Amino acid sequence: MPAAITIQDVSKSFSTEGQPILAFGPADLEVEEGDFVTLLGPSGCGKSTLLLMIAGLLSCTTGKIVMNHEEVSEPRHDIGMMFQDSTLVPWRTVLGNINLQLELRNLNLDEYSVKISELMESVSLKGYEHLRPHELSGGMQQRAALCQALIHEPKTLLLDEPLGKLDAMTRENIRKDLQNLWMNEKPTVLMVTHSIEEAVQLSSKVCVITPRPGLIDKTIEVKLPWPRDLDVKRSQMFTDYMAEIQEVFQGYGVI
Amino acid sequence: MTFKRIKASIRWLVDSWMVIVFFIAFFLLWELSIDWFSIPRYILPKPSTILVNASADLPRLIDYTYITGLETILGYVTAIVIAIPLGLAITFSSILRRTIYPFFVSIEMTPKIAFAPLFISWLGFGLLPKVIIVFLVCFFPIVLNAILAFGSLSDELDRFSKTTGASILKIFIKIRIPSALPQCFVGFKYAAINATVGATIAEFIGSDQGLGFYIQIQTGNMRTDLAFAGIFLLTIMGLLLFGIVTFVERALIPWHISQRR
């Protein structure tokens, strides 16, 4: 499998009062096409910074990032992104917000109408098309944001703690949706999270990141069967992966 | 739709009965206290006297309302037309943001009405100096709120729109303008409240027509009743302007949290 994303010696420094402060890196990473990779680390470790650099929304201080055989130097258009706060605009309905992605990309809305209803069906948003974001629960809003991030069929999905603000039950539910969508369409996914359980459940690879300045300390391949339903989560292997990662963070002194 | 609207109006009337009763009670109490406390007419006239005497002078009042209204509207609209593009330019130009913006913020601290005598002496008693003063009073709140409005797009929406590769113009129309409208309306409403104040004071300072002029002359003639008629007309004018702005706001941003009922 060719590498979809290659990260070479990438670091990011911010200057505060003239003094450069290293926020992340230097780090190397290879993400293969169709992988689901999570960047797992404590808050402030620079994992979101790395994600923004991969998206081309932030420049690297050192090193380079290659995505789909192109060096990243400006915002990438072949990606879909999700953030902790949704990118839904309050003046459009759920459907209007999904269409916004297509309109901004000059794509034909009619050609995507079937795809939209399939996508909404798959995350149980059917029947909510004409509601505005404020009429939805936080979980439903993130489901709509997921549809918005996927509708243009991006090869790569960059997720910045998309489930960070949701309650435990809703998180569990949307993880399932996210996993199904990934298994069906096989985009390359890079997700930032600080939940160990979420990382083990969803990823094919977990990158463990140290506290500030973040370094990719360890990459753990998670060899659990798909789909990772509750049975898998109850298995000994799942617990072992969790314990392994917990020990790493215990070593850093963050838990 | 129409039926729904009628129903809504009836409900509005029912819901607002308290304020209606309060208004009636206020004017009734005013009417009666004049006799009760034998207040002289030139100090405080009865509302009924104001109404009767004002209708006798109606042609002049209508004429003057038109003049003051024209000053207000011209100054207000000019302020919007100039302040919004300028606010945009300041938001997106780092040079303007470091030069004109701090200048505007410091001028905002100056009571603009203090310039009124100067403009009258420069430009005379006509329409233009009043329009300029209304413009000055309205311009700064609109431009400062516009800068705030256009400069505070959320990081998420900014990033999202960049990854779509859409043109700046398209992002502007589909994302930046609608996101900025609520804050812009804060400026429009604030300016609408101040617009009539600017016109009235400008007329106090130097004028031969308009409601401000009328109030001043009638107060000088001890015709308190007619002065009150002028004040009422100014109030109605202010309410009307504010009402129009609020109506446009409701039509343009029904989705905003301030508009939800």
Short mmCIF file of C-alpha atoms in Angstrom, two decimals:
data_model
loop_
_atom_site.label_atom_id
_atom_site.label_comp_id
_atom_site.label_asym_id
_atom_site.label_seq_id
_atom_site.Cartn_x
_atom_site.Cartn_y
_atom_site.Cartn_z
CA MET A 1 0.00 0.00 0.00
CA PRO A 2 1.38 3.44 -0.91
CA ALA A 3 1.61 6.07 1.82
CA ALA A 4 -1.26 8.55 1.68
CA ILE A 5 0.38 10.96 4.08
CA THR A 6 4.08 11.22 4.81
CA ILE A 7 5.33 13.43 7.59
CA GLN A 8 9.08 14.09 7.65
CA ASP A 9 10.85 15.85 10.47
CA VAL A 10 7.86 18.14 11.00
CA SER A 11 7.87 20.61 13.87
CA LYS A 12 6.00 23.76 14.80
CA SER A 13 7.25 26.65 16.91
CA PHE A 14 5.24 29.66 17.94
CA SER A 15 6.95 32.83 18.97
CA THR A 16 5.74 34.49 22.14
CA GLU A 17 7.40 37.79 23.01
CA GLY A 18 10.09 37.11 20.43
CA GLN A 19 10.98 33.81 22.07
CA PRO A 20 10.27 30.80 19.85
CA ILE A 21 8.50 28.04 21.78
CA LEU A 22 8.44 24.55 20.35
CA ALA A 23 4.84 23.35 20.32
CA PHE A 24 5.21 20.11 18.41
CA GLY A 25 7.79 17.76 16.95
CA PRO A 26 10.02 17.10 15.25
CA ALA A 27 8.12 14.00 14.21
CA ASP A 28 7.96 11.45 11.39
CA LEU A 29 4.89 9.46 10.44
CA GLU A 30 3.58 7.45 7.53
CA VAL A 31 -0.14 6.93 7.07
CA GLU A 32 -1.18 4.34 4.54
CA GLU A 33 -4.15 4.72 2.26
CA GLY A 34 -7.32 3.56 4.00
CA ASP A 35 -5.74 3.62 7.44
CA PHE A 36 -7.58 4.93 10.48
CA VAL A 37 -4.89 6.62 12.53
CA THR A 38 -5.49 8.40 15.82
CA LEU A 39 -3.20 10.98 17.34
CA LEU A 40 -3.62 10.32 21.04
CA GLY A 41 -2.15 12.62 23.62
CA PRO A 42 -2.81 14.90 26.60
CA SER A 43 -4.23 18.36 25.96
CA GLY A 44 -1.73 20.94 24.82
CA CYS A 45 0.61 18.39 23.23
CA GLY A 46 0.23 19.86 19.77
CA LYS A 47 -1.77 17.07 18.17
CA SER A 48 -4.34 19.51 16.75
CA THR A 49 -1.46 21.63 15.48
CA LEU A 50 -0.16 18.63 13.55
CA LEU A 51 -3.60 18.03 12.07
CA LEU A 52 -3.83 21.65 10.92
CA MET A 53 -0.39 21.39 9.33
CA ILE A 54 -1.46 18.26 7.47
CA ALA A 55 -4.56 20.13 6.21
CA GLY A 56 -2.29 22.92 4.99
CA LEU A 57 -4.01 25.40 7.25
CA LEU A 58 -0.84 26.02 9.24
CA SER A 59 2.72 26.05 7.94
CA CYS A 60 5.42 23.76 9.33
CA THR A 61 8.39 25.41 11.01
CA THR A 62 10.65 22.57 9.87
CA GLY A 63 10.21 19.47 7.72
CA LYS A 64 7.64 18.64 5.11
CA ILE A 65 4.34 16.86 4.69
CA VAL A 66 3.40 14.98 1.53
CA MET A 67 -0.25 14.09 0.94
CA ASN A 68 -1.35 12.01 -2.02
CA HIS A 69 2.05 12.57 -3.70
CA GLU A 70 1.96 16.36 -3.32
CA GLU A 71 3.86 18.44 -0.85
CA VAL A 72 1.42 20.35 1.36
CA SER A 73 1.99 24.06 0.98
CA GLU A 74 -1.51 25.52 1.00
CA PRO A 75 -4.93 24.42 2.30
CA ARG A 76 -5.77 20.99 0.85
CA HIS A 77 -9.04 20.63 -1.02
CA ASP A 78 -9.12 16.84 -1.20
CA ILE A 79 -9.96 16.51 2.49
CA GLY A 80 -12.96 16.62 4.77
CA MET A 81 -12.56 18.13 8.21
CA MET A 82 -14.45 18.00 11.47
CA PHE A 83 -13.76 19.97 14.63
CA GLN A 84 -14.89 19.90 18.23
CA ASP A 85 -17.27 22.75 17.43
CA SER A 86 -19.29 21.99 14.37
CA THR A 87 -18.86 23.91 11.14
CA LEU A 88 -22.61 24.15 10.66
CA VAL A 89 -23.88 27.65 9.97
CA PRO A 90 -26.99 28.71 11.92
CA TRP A 91 -28.80 30.26 8.94
CA ARG A 92 -29.03 27.03 6.98
CA THR A 93 -30.92 23.82 7.61
CA VAL A 94 -29.14 20.50 8.04
CA LEU A 95 -29.56 19.81 4.34
CA GLY A 96 -28.49 23.35 3.48
CA ASN A 97 -25.35 22.90 5.52
CA ILE A 98 -24.44 19.70 3.73
CA ASN A 99 -25.12 21.47 0.44
CA LEU A 100 -22.84 24.30 1.54
CA GLN A 101 -19.84 22.00 1.14
CA LEU A 102 -20.95 21.21 -2.42
CA GLU A 103 -21.83 24.81 -3.29
CA LEU A 104 -18.46 26.12 -2.12
CA ARG A 105 -16.78 23.48 -4.29
CA ASN A 106 -18.93 24.28 -7.35
CA LEU A 107 -20.34 20.75 -7.37
CA ASN A 108 -23.75 19.97 -8.79
CA LEU A 109 -26.29 19.52 -6.01
CA ASP A 110 -28.57 17.27 -8.05
CA GLU A 111 -25.82 14.76 -8.72
CA TYR A 112 -25.29 14.36 -5.00
CA SER A 113 -28.91 14.18 -3.84
CA VAL A 114 -28.94 10.38 -3.66
CA LYS A 115 -25.60 10.34 -1.88
CA ILE A 116 -26.89 12.89 0.63
CA SER A 117 -29.94 10.87 1.55
CA GLU A 118 -27.86 7.69 1.86
CA LEU A 119 -25.38 9.46 4.08
CA MET A 120 -28.08 10.97 6.26
CA GLU A 121 -29.80 7.61 6.49
CA SER A 122 -26.57 5.97 7.64
CA VAL A 123 -26.17 8.36 10.58
CA SER A 124 -29.92 8.33 11.45
CA LEU A 125 -30.48 11.92 10.35
CA LYS A 126 -33.41 11.05 8.07
CA GLY A 127 -36.31 13.35 8.78
CA TYR A 128 -34.12 16.09 10.23
CA GLU A 129 -33.18 17.60 6.84
CA HIS A 130 -35.14 20.79 7.29
CA LEU A 131 -34.28 21.60 10.87
CA ARG A 132 -31.73 24.23 11.76
CA PRO A 133 -28.66 23.34 13.83
CA HIS A 134 -29.97 24.96 17.03
CA GLU A 135 -33.00 22.69 16.89
CA LEU A 136 -30.75 19.61 17.11
CA SER A 137 -28.94 18.04 20.05
CA GLY A 138 -25.14 18.26 20.16
CA GLY A 139 -24.86 14.69 18.92
CA MET A 140 -27.19 15.29 15.99
CA GLN A 141 -25.23 18.43 15.11
CA GLN A 142 -22.00 16.44 14.94
CA ARG A 143 -23.72 13.79 12.83
CA ALA A 144 -24.73 16.52 10.41
CA ALA A 145 -21.18 17.88 10.47
CA LEU A 146 -19.94 14.38 9.64
CA CYS A 147 -22.21 14.29 6.60
CA GLN A 148 -20.95 17.74 5.62
CA ALA A 149 -17.33 16.55 5.89
CA LEU A 150 -18.00 13.43 3.79
CA ILE A 151 -20.43 14.48 1.08
CA HIS A 152 -17.78 15.48 -1.48
CA GLU A 153 -16.17 12.01 -1.08
CA PRO A 154 -12.76 13.18 0.16
CA LYS A 155 -9.88 10.73 0.06
CA THR A 156 -8.74 11.91 3.44
CA LEU A 157 -10.72 12.75 6.56
CA LEU A 158 -9.11 14.90 9.26
CA LEU A 159 -11.00 14.87 12.55
CA ASP A 160 -10.07 17.17 15.39
CA GLU A 161 -11.73 15.74 18.50
CA PRO A 162 -15.10 15.61 16.78
CA LEU A 163 -16.74 13.86 19.72
CA GLY A 164 -14.99 15.92 22.39
CA LYS A 165 -18.01 17.81 23.64
CA LEU A 166 -20.54 14.99 23.60
CA ASP A 167 -21.84 12.86 26.44
CA ALA A 168 -20.61 9.27 26.82
CA MET A 169 -23.69 7.59 25.32
CA THR A 170 -23.81 9.83 22.28
CA ARG A 171 -20.09 9.36 21.74
CA GLU A 172 -20.48 5.59 21.75
CA ASN A 173 -23.27 5.90 19.21
CA ILE A 174 -21.46 8.19 16.82
CA ARG A 175 -18.27 6.12 17.04
CA LYS A 176 -20.30 3.28 15.63
CA ASP A 177 -21.56 5.48 12.79
CA LEU A 178 -18.05 6.72 12.09
CA GLN A 179 -16.68 3.20 12.04
CA ASN A 180 -19.38 1.99 9.65
CA LEU A 181 -18.78 4.87 7.28
CA TRP A 182 -15.04 4.24 7.34
CA MET A 183 -15.48 0.50 6.74
CA ASN A 184 -17.78 1.16 3.78
CA GLU A 185 -15.87 3.93 2.04
CA LYS A 186 -12.34 3.36 3.30
CA PRO A 187 -11.09 6.92 3.33
CA THR A 188 -7.79 7.62 5.04
CA VAL A 189 -8.66 8.97 8.48
CA LEU A 190 -6.53 10.92 10.89
CA MET A 191 -8.28 11.66 14.15
CA VAL A 192 -7.13 13.64 17.16
CA THR A 193 -8.46 12.47 20.50
CA HIS A 194 -7.51 12.23 24.15
CA SER A 195 -9.71 9.24 24.83
CA ILE A 196 -7.71 6.02 24.98
CA GLU A 197 -10.83 3.93 24.59
CA GLU A 198 -11.90 5.83 21.49
CA ALA A 199 -8.46 5.44 19.96
CA VAL A 200 -8.34 1.68 20.52
CA GLN A 201 -11.90 1.17 19.34
CA LEU A 202 -11.65 3.08 16.08
CA SER A 203 -8.06 2.93 14.89
CA SER A 204 -5.95 0.65 12.88
CA LYS A 205 -2.99 2.57 14.32
CA VAL A 206 -2.62 4.66 17.45
CA CYS A 207 0.14 7.27 17.64
CA VAL A 208 0.91 8.05 21.24
CA ILE A 209 2.08 11.65 21.66
CA THR A 210 4.11 12.93 24.60
CA PRO A 211 3.21 16.06 26.60
CA ARG A 212 4.41 19.42 25.26
CA PRO A 213 6.37 19.66 23.07
CA GLY A 214 4.55 16.75 21.46
CA LEU A 215 6.58 13.94 20.00
CA ILE A 216 5.22 10.79 18.40
CA ASP A 217 6.63 8.41 20.94
CA LYS A 218 5.06 5.15 19.91
CA THR A 219 2.89 3.85 17.12
CA ILE A 220 0.76 0.91 18.14
CA GLU A 221 -0.97 -1.22 15.57
CA VAL A 222 -4.37 -2.29 16.87
CA LYS A 223 -5.07 -5.80 15.58
CA LEU A 224 -8.64 -6.25 16.71
CA PRO A 225 -11.36 -7.63 14.46
CA TRP A 226 -13.82 -5.25 12.71
CA PRO A 227 -16.40 -4.05 13.43
CA ARG A 228 -15.40 -3.24 16.96
CA ASP A 229 -18.72 -3.67 18.67
CA LEU A 230 -19.42 -4.10 22.34
CA ASP A 231 -18.30 -7.74 22.22
CA VAL A 232 -14.88 -6.73 20.97
CA LYS A 233 -14.73 -3.97 23.57
CA ARG A 234 -15.37 -6.52 26.31
CA SER A 235 -12.60 -8.82 25.06
CA GLN A 236 -9.31 -9.36 26.85
CA MET A 237 -7.34 -8.05 23.87
CA PHE A 238 -9.18 -4.72 23.95
CA THR A 239 -8.42 -4.36 27.65
CA ASP A 240 -4.80 -5.24 27.01
CA TYR A 241 -4.42 -2.50 24.40
CA MET A 242 -6.02 -0.02 26.77
CA ALA A 243 -3.67 -1.07 29.56
CA GLU A 244 -0.64 -0.83 27.31
CA ILE A 245 -1.45 2.74 26.36
CA GLN A 246 -2.42 3.70 29.89
CA GLU A 247 1.00 2.54 31.06
CA VAL A 248 2.69 4.78 28.51
CA PHE A 249 0.78 7.82 29.77
CA GLN A 250 1.46 6.82 33.35
CA GLY A 251 5.13 6.90 32.42
CA TYR A 252 4.75 10.52 31.26
CA GLY A 253 3.07 11.38 34.53
CA VAL A 254 -0.11 12.64 32.85
CA ILE A 255 -2.43 10.07 34.41
CA MET B 1 -50.87 32.31 6.20
CA THR B 2 -53.07 35.41 6.54
CA PHE B 3 -55.25 33.64 9.06
CA LYS B 4 -52.16 32.70 11.02
CA ARG B 5 -51.00 36.27 10.87
CA ILE B 6 -54.31 37.62 12.15
CA LYS B 7 -54.19 35.09 14.94
CA ALA B 8 -50.67 36.19 15.77
CA SER B 9 -51.73 39.84 15.87
CA ILE B 10 -54.60 39.06 18.18
CA ARG B 11 -52.26 37.13 20.43
CA TRP B 12 -49.85 40.04 20.38
CA LEU B 13 -52.64 42.38 21.46
CA VAL B 14 -53.68 40.03 24.23
CA ASP B 15 -50.08 39.57 25.34
CA SER B 16 -49.38 43.28 25.37
CA TRP B 17 -52.55 44.37 27.20
CA MET B 18 -50.50 45.29 30.26
CA VAL B 19 -48.34 47.79 28.46
CA ILE B 20 -51.38 49.25 26.67
CA VAL B 21 -53.19 49.67 29.97
CA PHE B 22 -50.08 51.26 31.43
CA PHE B 23 -49.87 53.80 28.62
CA ILE B 24 -53.53 54.73 28.97
CA ALA B 25 -53.15 55.03 32.73
CA PHE B 26 -50.05 57.19 32.35
CA PHE B 27 -51.73 59.72 30.08
CA LEU B 28 -54.94 59.67 32.13
CA LEU B 29 -53.00 60.37 35.32
CA TRP B 30 -51.12 63.16 33.55
CA GLU B 31 -54.42 64.67 32.32
CA LEU B 32 -55.97 64.55 35.76
CA SER B 33 -52.98 65.71 37.82
CA ILE B 34 -52.85 69.03 35.98
CA ASP B 35 -56.20 69.99 37.57
CA TRP B 36 -55.56 68.21 40.86
CA PHE B 37 -52.32 70.05 41.55
CA SER B 38 -53.34 73.17 39.58
CA ILE B 39 -50.21 73.09 37.47
CA PRO B 40 -50.02 76.14 35.18
CA ARG B 41 -50.48 75.40 31.52
CA TYR B 42 -47.16 76.95 30.50
CA ILE B 43 -45.30 74.59 32.87
CA LEU B 44 -47.06 71.39 31.87
CA PRO B 45 -50.07 71.23 29.56
CA LYS B 46 -52.70 68.50 29.52
CA PRO B 47 -52.25 65.79 26.88
CA SER B 48 -55.68 66.74 25.49
CA THR B 49 -54.57 70.38 25.16
CA ILE B 50 -51.41 69.25 23.36
CA LEU B 51 -53.50 67.21 20.94
CA VAL B 52 -56.03 69.94 20.22
CA ASN B 53 -53.51 72.77 19.80
CA ALA B 54 -51.14 70.62 17.77
CA SER B 55 -53.89 69.81 15.27
CA ALA B 56 -54.46 73.54 14.83
CA ASP B 57 -50.81 73.87 13.79
CA LEU B 58 -50.77 70.63 11.83
CA PRO B 59 -49.53 71.87 8.41
CA ARG B 60 -46.40 73.37 9.94
CA LEU B 61 -45.79 70.30 12.12
CA ILE B 62 -46.08 67.99 9.12
CA ASP B 63 -43.70 70.20 7.17
CA TYR B 64 -41.15 70.23 9.98
CA THR B 65 -41.46 66.51 10.62
CA TYR B 66 -40.64 65.97 6.97
CA ILE B 67 -37.55 68.19 7.24
CA THR B 68 -36.19 66.60 10.40
CA GLY B 69 -37.05 63.18 9.04
CA LEU B 70 -35.17 63.91 5.84
CA GLU B 71 -32.08 65.05 7.77
CA THR B 72 -32.22 61.93 9.90
CA ILE B 73 -32.70 59.47 7.04
CA LEU B 74 -30.09 61.07 4.78
CA GLY B 75 -27.49 61.14 7.56
CA TYR B 76 -28.32 57.60 8.69
CA VAL B 77 -28.30 56.01 5.25
CA THR B 78 -25.10 57.81 4.23
CA ALA B 79 -23.47 56.57 7.43
CA ILE B 80 -24.40 52.95 6.58
CA VAL B 81 -23.33 53.27 2.96
CA ILE B 82 -19.89 54.62 3.89
CA ALA B 83 -19.29 52.78 7.17
CA ILE B 84 -19.86 49.22 5.94
CA PRO B 85 -17.31 49.21 3.06
CA LEU B 86 -14.86 51.15 5.23
CA GLY B 87 -15.34 48.69 8.09
CA LEU B 88 -14.61 45.87 5.64
CA ALA B 89 -11.48 47.59 4.36
CA ILE B 90 -10.24 48.14 7.91
CA THR B 91 -10.90 44.50 8.85
CA PHE B 92 -8.87 43.15 5.97
CA SER B 93 -6.07 45.71 5.64
CA SER B 94 -3.39 45.60 8.31
CA ILE B 95 -2.26 49.13 7.42
CA LEU B 96 -5.74 50.59 7.87
CA ARG B 97 -6.17 48.59 11.05
CA ARG B 98 -3.07 50.22 12.50
CA THR B 99 -3.87 53.73 11.31
CA ILE B 100 -7.52 54.57 10.79
CA TYR B 101 -8.89 52.10 13.32
CA PRO B 102 -7.20 53.56 16.43
CA PHE B 103 -8.08 57.00 15.10
CA PHE B 104 -11.75 56.01 14.89
CA VAL B 105 -11.69 54.47 18.34
CA SER B 106 -10.36 57.73 19.81
CA ILE B 107 -12.89 59.85 17.89
CA GLU B 108 -15.62 57.57 19.24
CA MET B 109 -14.75 59.03 22.65
CA THR B 110 -15.44 62.57 21.40
CA PRO B 111 -19.07 63.62 21.72
CA LYS B 112 -19.77 64.15 18.01
CA ILE B 113 -22.47 66.64 18.82
CA ALA B 114 -19.69 68.98 20.02
CA PHE B 115 -18.87 69.54 16.33
CA ALA B 116 -22.38 70.78 15.61
CA PRO B 117 -21.76 74.54 16.14
CA LEU B 118 -18.69 74.32 13.92
CA PHE B 119 -20.56 72.71 11.06
CA ILE B 120 -23.34 75.26 11.36
CA SER B 121 -20.83 78.11 11.20
CA TRP B 122 -19.00 76.53 8.27
CA LEU B 123 -22.02 75.49 6.22
CA GLY B 124 -24.86 77.73 7.35
CA PHE B 125 -28.45 77.02 8.42
CA GLY B 126 -29.42 74.63 5.63
CA LEU B 127 -29.93 70.88 5.37
CA LEU B 128 -26.32 69.87 4.79
CA PRO B 129 -24.79 70.63 8.23
CA LYS B 130 -27.63 68.67 9.93
CA VAL B 131 -27.14 65.70 7.64
CA ILE B 132 -23.41 65.77 8.42
CA ILE B 133 -24.06 65.83 12.15
CA VAL B 134 -26.51 62.93 11.97
CA PHE B 135 -23.95 61.14 9.81
CA LEU B 136 -21.21 61.69 12.41
CA VAL B 137 -23.41 60.47 15.25
CA CYS B 138 -24.37 57.31 13.30
CA PHE B 139 -21.12 56.57 11.49
CA PHE B 140 -18.89 55.52 14.38
CA PRO B 141 -21.09 52.90 16.05
CA ILE B 142 -21.79 51.38 12.63
CA VAL B 143 -18.17 51.26 11.50
CA LEU B 144 -16.86 49.92 14.83
CA ASN B 145 -19.51 47.20 14.97
CA ALA B 146 -18.84 46.32 11.33
CA ILE B 147 -15.14 45.84 12.10
CA LEU B 148 -16.07 43.63 15.02
CA ALA B 149 -18.57 41.76 12.85
CA PHE B 150 -16.31 41.01 9.91
CA GLY B 151 -13.29 40.26 12.08
CA SER B 152 -14.85 37.59 14.27
CA LEU B 153 -15.53 34.62 12.03
CA SER B 154 -14.98 31.42 14.04
CA ASP B 155 -11.75 29.51 13.42
CA GLU B 156 -13.75 26.43 12.44
CA LEU B 157 -15.74 28.20 9.74
CA ASP B 158 -12.64 29.97 8.47
CA ARG B 159 -10.76 26.67 8.20
CA PHE B 160 -13.72 24.87 6.69
CA SER B 161 -14.14 27.46 3.97
CA LYS B 162 -10.41 27.40 3.16
CA THR B 163 -10.42 23.63 2.62
CA THR B 164 -13.21 23.91 0.07
CA GLY B 165 -11.02 25.96 -2.26
CA ALA B 166 -13.88 28.38 -2.90
CA SER B 167 -13.09 31.88 -4.16
CA ILE B 168 -12.83 34.72 -1.67
CA LEU B 169 -15.96 36.28 -3.15
CA LYS B 170 -17.96 33.09 -2.77
CA ILE B 171 -16.84 32.59 0.84
CA PHE B 172 -17.76 36.18 1.41
CA ILE B 173 -21.29 35.85 0.12
CA LYS B 174 -22.06 32.46 1.58
CA ILE B 175 -20.26 32.65 4.92
CA ARG B 176 -18.73 35.95 5.93
CA ILE B 177 -21.65 38.28 5.24
CA PRO B 178 -24.35 36.18 6.92
CA SER B 179 -22.09 35.58 9.93
CA ALA B 180 -21.42 39.29 10.24
CA LEU B 181 -25.03 40.51 9.95
CA PRO B 182 -26.08 40.10 13.61
CA GLN B 183 -23.21 42.24 14.90
CA CYS B 184 -23.75 44.78 12.10
CA PHE B 185 -27.33 45.20 13.26
CA VAL B 186 -26.13 46.02 16.77
CA GLY B 187 -24.46 49.07 15.17
CA PHE B 188 -27.46 49.89 12.95
CA LYS B 189 -29.83 49.87 15.92
CA TYR B 190 -27.58 51.89 18.15
CA ALA B 191 -27.15 54.44 15.37
CA ALA B 192 -30.91 54.54 14.75
CA ILE B 193 -31.48 55.51 18.37
CA ASN B 194 -28.92 58.32 18.10
CA ALA B 195 -29.89 59.62 14.66
CA THR B 196 -32.89 61.69 15.82
CA VAL B 197 -30.86 63.01 18.77
CA GLY B 198 -28.25 64.32 16.32
CA ALA B 199 -30.85 65.97 14.08
CA THR B 200 -32.68 67.60 17.00
CA ILE B 201 -29.59 69.06 18.66
CA ALA B 202 -28.23 70.25 15.32
CA GLU B 203 -31.51 72.13 14.81
CA PHE B 204 -31.32 73.59 18.32
CA ILE B 205 -27.96 75.09 17.49
CA GLY B 206 -28.77 76.77 14.25
CA SER B 207 -31.86 76.36 12.12
CA ASP B 208 -34.95 78.06 10.77
CA GLN B 209 -37.06 74.97 10.32
CA GLY B 210 -37.49 71.40 11.62
CA LEU B 211 -38.90 69.92 14.82
CA GLY B 212 -35.85 70.85 16.94
CA PHE B 213 -36.22 74.44 15.81
CA TYR B 214 -39.96 74.27 16.50
CA ILE B 215 -39.49 72.97 20.05
CA GLN B 216 -36.98 75.69 20.82
CA ILE B 217 -39.15 78.50 19.44
CA GLN B 218 -42.31 77.27 21.16
CA THR B 219 -40.53 76.87 24.49
CA GLY B 220 -39.31 80.46 24.11
CA ASN B 221 -42.91 81.56 23.46
CA MET B 222 -44.10 79.69 26.59
CA ARG B 223 -46.09 77.41 24.28
CA THR B 224 -45.18 74.27 26.20
CA ASP B 225 -48.11 72.46 24.60
CA LEU B 226 -46.68 72.89 21.11
CA ALA B 227 -43.17 72.02 22.32
CA PHE B 228 -44.61 68.73 23.58
CA ALA B 229 -46.25 68.16 20.24
CA GLY B 230 -42.80 68.43 18.66
CA ILE B 231 -41.35 66.03 21.23
CA PHE B 232 -44.10 63.49 20.55
CA LEU B 233 -43.48 63.69 16.82
CA LEU B 234 -39.74 63.17 17.35
CA THR B 235 -40.55 60.14 19.52
CA ILE B 236 -42.79 58.68 16.84
CA MET B 237 -40.10 59.32 14.24
CA GLY B 238 -37.45 57.61 16.37
CA LEU B 239 -39.76 54.65 17.01
CA LEU B 240 -40.51 54.38 13.32
CA LEU B 241 -36.85 54.35 12.32
CA PHE B 242 -35.98 51.81 15.00
CA GLY B 243 -39.02 49.75 14.01
CA ILE B 244 -37.95 49.65 10.38
CA VAL B 245 -34.41 48.59 11.30
CA THR B 246 -35.76 45.89 13.62
CA PHE B 247 -38.13 44.70 10.91
CA VAL B 248 -35.32 44.42 8.36
CA GLU B 249 -33.19 42.62 10.95
CA ARG B 250 -35.94 40.09 11.59
CA ALA B 251 -36.36 39.54 7.87
CA LEU B 252 -32.63 39.10 7.21
CA ILE B 253 -31.52 37.07 10.21
CA PRO B 254 -34.55 35.15 11.49
CA TRP B 255 -32.15 32.35 12.42
CA HIS B 256 -30.19 34.42 14.92
CA ILE B 257 -30.52 33.70 18.63
CA SER B 258 -31.77 37.26 19.29
CA GLN B 259 -34.72 36.67 16.96
CA ARG B 260 -35.95 33.33 18.29
CA ARG B 261 -39.22 33.38 20.13
#
